[in-house]
């Protein structure tokens, strides 16, 4: 149905040009790939490649000692627009890439590829690379998960958060036993140091607000099992779904905004239940002692060491090690946004995103998926609005609702056009506008279908009229039937 | 165990307190106060890390630019005449008044949003607050906290007298407490006992206060109060003795571990100096004497945080016994009290009368009366009469905002001087309006509520009061600011009124439809028969029943048969 275009620049360093290139450099090439989501929806991904040789500046940058330095030096030379990719091909003998690694994915929107193996091998490698750095069939399918028939999706597809204009992130410290533990966490500093850089990067995708709270006497819904061998308490994997419910009642909803909430809970178990470990399906303890719940958030159990002397005065003062906690929460945050690393071929090396927690191309991946998802949401919303109008004939569409609908449609079309030309950023902005307009139109209070009389009730009011009127009609009908029967009988008698 | 202070997050502290006071009529009033004080400025927006202060309310205050918020949900009516001056009274139903920050540009929008969110938080139908029951009083509701301007355009006040308060409102209220109902005084809050009482009022007050004596920085204070009156006289077989277990069916076992102060006060002030009439067990560790509402009171104090309290027994069950039957014939009347009723006959006009009593033997004092009347009672302001001791009493300040149909209610504010030892009668006539048929609430024959009128006054004290440090004094004495030593602030609410409006017969349209439809159907039926029936010439062979009857009659008459 629609087309996603990824502009790719392939720059060949001297000595890396494959011998069997079809045309002399520079030249352009287009590759298309069909992603079929369901019988009615299919997406064409179109890779517009520009093959060229490296410029003098780029060659200078590629002379760096390591791939990381080369990546940093190449950054100002690239096309910085969202969604575009630059691939540098280095000679087979280059020492830039470590032994056995032939593809290096940088922090930004570029990658280094070791030449060699001919054009066909280069093309497959390029395709793998572009899928890692932009989107794959499965990531698009996950974005359109509402439309994909069940069973075709991987288990991860429904884990991702729905695309929204904003998210609220709430960190909650659950202290069910304030008598024995006085737990303190420096959440403000931890948020500023670890979470905020990621959110700054993600601010293009949505608005984020972060807050935190401490809840006392909040207990998990499951009593952990005591394990004699390790003298610890265990929560088995199958009981985890029951853990959240009683806590959730205490978390407090986001009364002041309509954005979805991401909850990250740090649970300090009661003294009588410490230490507490989470077991996975095979019975082995989970190393992070944490788990996450799709589209909801994550929980981490933080055990407090028992005091050296049992006579230590209660409450025991505990300062939470925020580095350990935030490591887990950030990993969960990435999971919830669908930024988990996919299975990569062994010759791929991915640079860690560093302090920002998120590489530029990962942001692009998110934007591709969210843009597609937004368009799907808009079309679903508008379709159900149209269905509603079809159902209730005399509903009144005010001018402002109509203009919102027109705007939504125009923005959605704009998004499609921008996607087809490879402008990811403007496409995403347009898709956000489309979502806003369509939601505003759909949730307009004047379109409440309870405001309109259903037809069966109108009929009910007139039953006192229709019923007595129907009686003579029905009686005469019965009479006619009786008479025709008699007419039929009479001729036989005459015989 | 107060939170260790950190410069960034700000300190917060929780104090909890229970005041038990035997009322003159034999009932017992229990007032719970939970105060969370947070040394952080919510308004600056940067604060988003909550500890003891509930996040839901904190975000609300920050997002909507609330300067001060007072919400009370009340079931029953505080009988000032019999029970004396309440520590905290609230009108029956739901009451909400809010001061907004001067930075809020569209106060009405923020007010609407706020009432909707609060209705979600407290499961109350506060979302029915709209322009038809919201007023902006000019004099009655001054900010209780720190305020540098009192531009009354930033104030909104609304009462929903029809609101019924029950368990579903108590549960979210309890959830806002840091200890929930798991520890501390809040374990006593058992819904089935609390609502089996004569009066139940729960409230939330949020206001900015001075952080210290120099008042250079702002702290935010959240007070959650709950007042409940138990009728111990009738439930205790005519005896006025009571205990915590008898009232709440629970006892106290510990303080909330997060609270920096946790105290139970029992009012044991002797009615007459000579003989101690009552006895409290266990004997209190200390006794607190204070002048509260112009009266010298003595309180037995139990400090739940002191380790000695739970040494002898594991739980605290405060009991009070009267040494000899007290003669309850003579009730001390409070200095200021009021009553209100509606009079008149028929369904067209009526009259609202308010009686305000000043029983002070020699001091006159002014009182601000706030009256909000829904638009469907059309007040005739020219009929407003204020009569004291047979003479007309001219109010020194009067503010009247007439109602607009379906848009805003009447607002009448008056400053009336009450002479010593007098009764002032305020009457105003009204006409009942006809509502449109969709505007009637369910069960319109029950009547329409008119919210309580509000009396605010600085009542002169009989005993001189000395200025006290607010932070040190018990919580029940420190919500309203005391201006000076000679008078104290009282806010009273009168009874809500129930007025009948002309109510149509709602089934009439359907009856009319049924009747006309039947008539039309009968006409149609006969026409139909007439048009479709085929007429035969009938042979007069067999006698019909009519003919036979006619023949019998003819026989009697002696006429030959047909």
Short mmCIF file of C-alpha atoms in Angstrom, two decimals, chain A residues 168 170 178-179 183-188 191 209-219 249-257 315 317 319 460-465 468-470 472-474 476-477 479 483, chain B residues 1 4 6 8-9 46 48-56 59-60 63 113 117 121 175 177-180 182-183 254-258 510 513-518 520-522 524-525 528-529 532-534:
data_model
loop_
_atom_site.label_atom_id
_atom_site.label_comp_id
_atom_site.label_asym_id
_atom_site.label_seq_id
_atom_site.Cartn_x
_atom_site.Cartn_y
_atom_site.Cartn_z
CA UNK A 168 5.03 9.59 31.51
CA UNK A 170 7.22 7.02 36.92
CA UNK A 178 9.27 0.92 56.76
CA UNK A 179 9.71 -0.31 60.30
CA UNK A 183 15.24 3.25 52.27
CA UNK A 184 16.58 6.31 50.59
CA UNK A 185 17.29 6.75 46.94
CA UNK A 186 18.82 9.66 45.15
CA UNK A 187 16.42 9.43 42.29
CA UNK A 188 16.75 13.04 41.25
CA UNK A 191 17.35 10.63 36.62
CA UNK A 209 7.86 13.61 31.81
CA UNK A 210 9.61 11.89 34.64
CA UNK A 211 8.59 11.69 38.24
CA UNK A 212 9.12 9.44 41.17
CA UNK A 213 7.45 8.48 44.39
CA UNK A 214 8.00 6.30 47.42
CA UNK A 215 5.18 4.02 48.46
CA UNK A 216 5.13 2.48 51.88
CA UNK A 217 3.37 -0.69 52.89
CA UNK A 218 2.95 -1.62 49.24
CA UNK A 219 3.25 -5.37 49.00
CA UNK A 249 -3.84 0.26 42.88
CA UNK A 250 -1.38 2.29 44.91
CA UNK A 251 0.63 3.71 42.03
CA UNK A 252 -1.83 6.46 41.31
CA UNK A 253 -2.97 7.21 37.84
CA UNK A 254 -1.79 10.14 35.86
CA UNK A 255 -4.73 12.34 36.65
CA UNK A 256 -3.33 15.41 35.00
CA UNK A 257 -2.49 13.99 31.60
CA UNK A 315 15.00 0.84 61.00
CA UNK A 317 19.15 2.78 56.85
CA UNK A 319 20.98 3.88 50.43
CA UNK A 460 -41.09 1.29 21.01
CA UNK A 461 -42.75 4.64 21.59
CA UNK A 462 -45.15 4.03 18.72
CA UNK A 463 -46.05 0.51 19.76
CA UNK A 464 -49.39 1.68 21.24
CA UNK A 465 -50.23 2.87 17.73
CA UNK A 468 -53.86 -2.05 17.70
CA UNK A 469 -53.51 -1.14 14.04
CA UNK A 470 -51.83 -4.40 13.30
CA UNK A 472 -57.33 -5.87 12.09
CA UNK A 473 -54.69 -6.18 9.40
CA UNK A 474 -53.47 -9.47 10.75
CA UNK A 476 -57.99 -9.89 7.71
CA UNK A 477 -54.80 -11.49 6.46
CA UNK A 479 -59.19 -14.43 6.87
CA UNK A 483 -60.69 -18.14 2.28
CA UNK B 1 11.77 8.98 61.82
CA UNK B 4 16.96 12.87 56.35
CA UNK B 6 18.78 16.69 51.40
CA UNK B 8 17.73 19.16 46.49
CA UNK B 9 14.66 17.15 47.31
CA UNK B 46 10.93 21.30 38.88
CA UNK B 48 8.75 15.72 40.57
CA UNK B 49 10.21 13.36 43.13
CA UNK B 50 7.75 12.60 45.84
CA UNK B 51 8.29 10.92 49.16
CA UNK B 52 5.57 11.44 51.72
CA UNK B 53 3.51 13.93 49.79
CA UNK B 54 1.13 12.06 47.50
CA UNK B 55 2.13 12.34 43.88
CA UNK B 56 -1.40 12.63 42.54
CA UNK B 59 1.10 17.00 40.31
CA UNK B 60 -2.36 18.50 40.40
CA UNK B 63 -0.05 21.45 36.78
CA UNK B 113 -10.31 20.72 34.98
CA UNK B 117 -9.57 15.44 38.23
CA UNK B 121 -9.18 10.94 42.59
CA UNK B 175 -4.61 5.88 50.09
CA UNK B 177 -1.70 8.76 53.64
CA UNK B 178 1.94 7.65 53.57
CA UNK B 179 1.22 4.74 55.88
CA UNK B 180 -2.09 3.98 54.25
CA UNK B 182 -1.64 -0.21 57.71
CA UNK B 183 0.00 1.52 60.66
CA UNK B 254 1.98 1.49 67.01
CA UNK B 255 2.67 4.81 65.40
CA UNK B 256 3.19 5.20 61.71
CA UNK B 257 6.95 4.64 61.38
CA UNK B 258 7.20 7.57 59.00
CA UNK B 510 -46.14 8.74 27.26
CA UNK B 513 -48.98 9.04 23.24
CA UNK B 514 -50.66 5.88 24.47
CA UNK B 515 -54.09 7.47 24.59
CA UNK B 516 -53.97 9.20 21.20
CA UNK B 517 -52.44 6.15 19.60
CA UNK B 518 -55.24 3.99 20.95
CA UNK B 520 -56.24 6.56 16.28
CA UNK B 521 -55.89 2.82 16.20
CA UNK B 522 -59.54 2.23 17.06
CA UNK B 524 -58.32 3.10 11.93
CA UNK B 525 -59.59 -0.37 12.81
CA UNK B 528 -60.38 -0.64 7.86
CA UNK B 529 -63.15 -3.03 8.64
CA UNK B 532 -62.38 -4.26 3.53
CA UNK B 533 -65.49 -6.10 4.68
CA UNK B 534 -67.58 -7.65 1.93
#
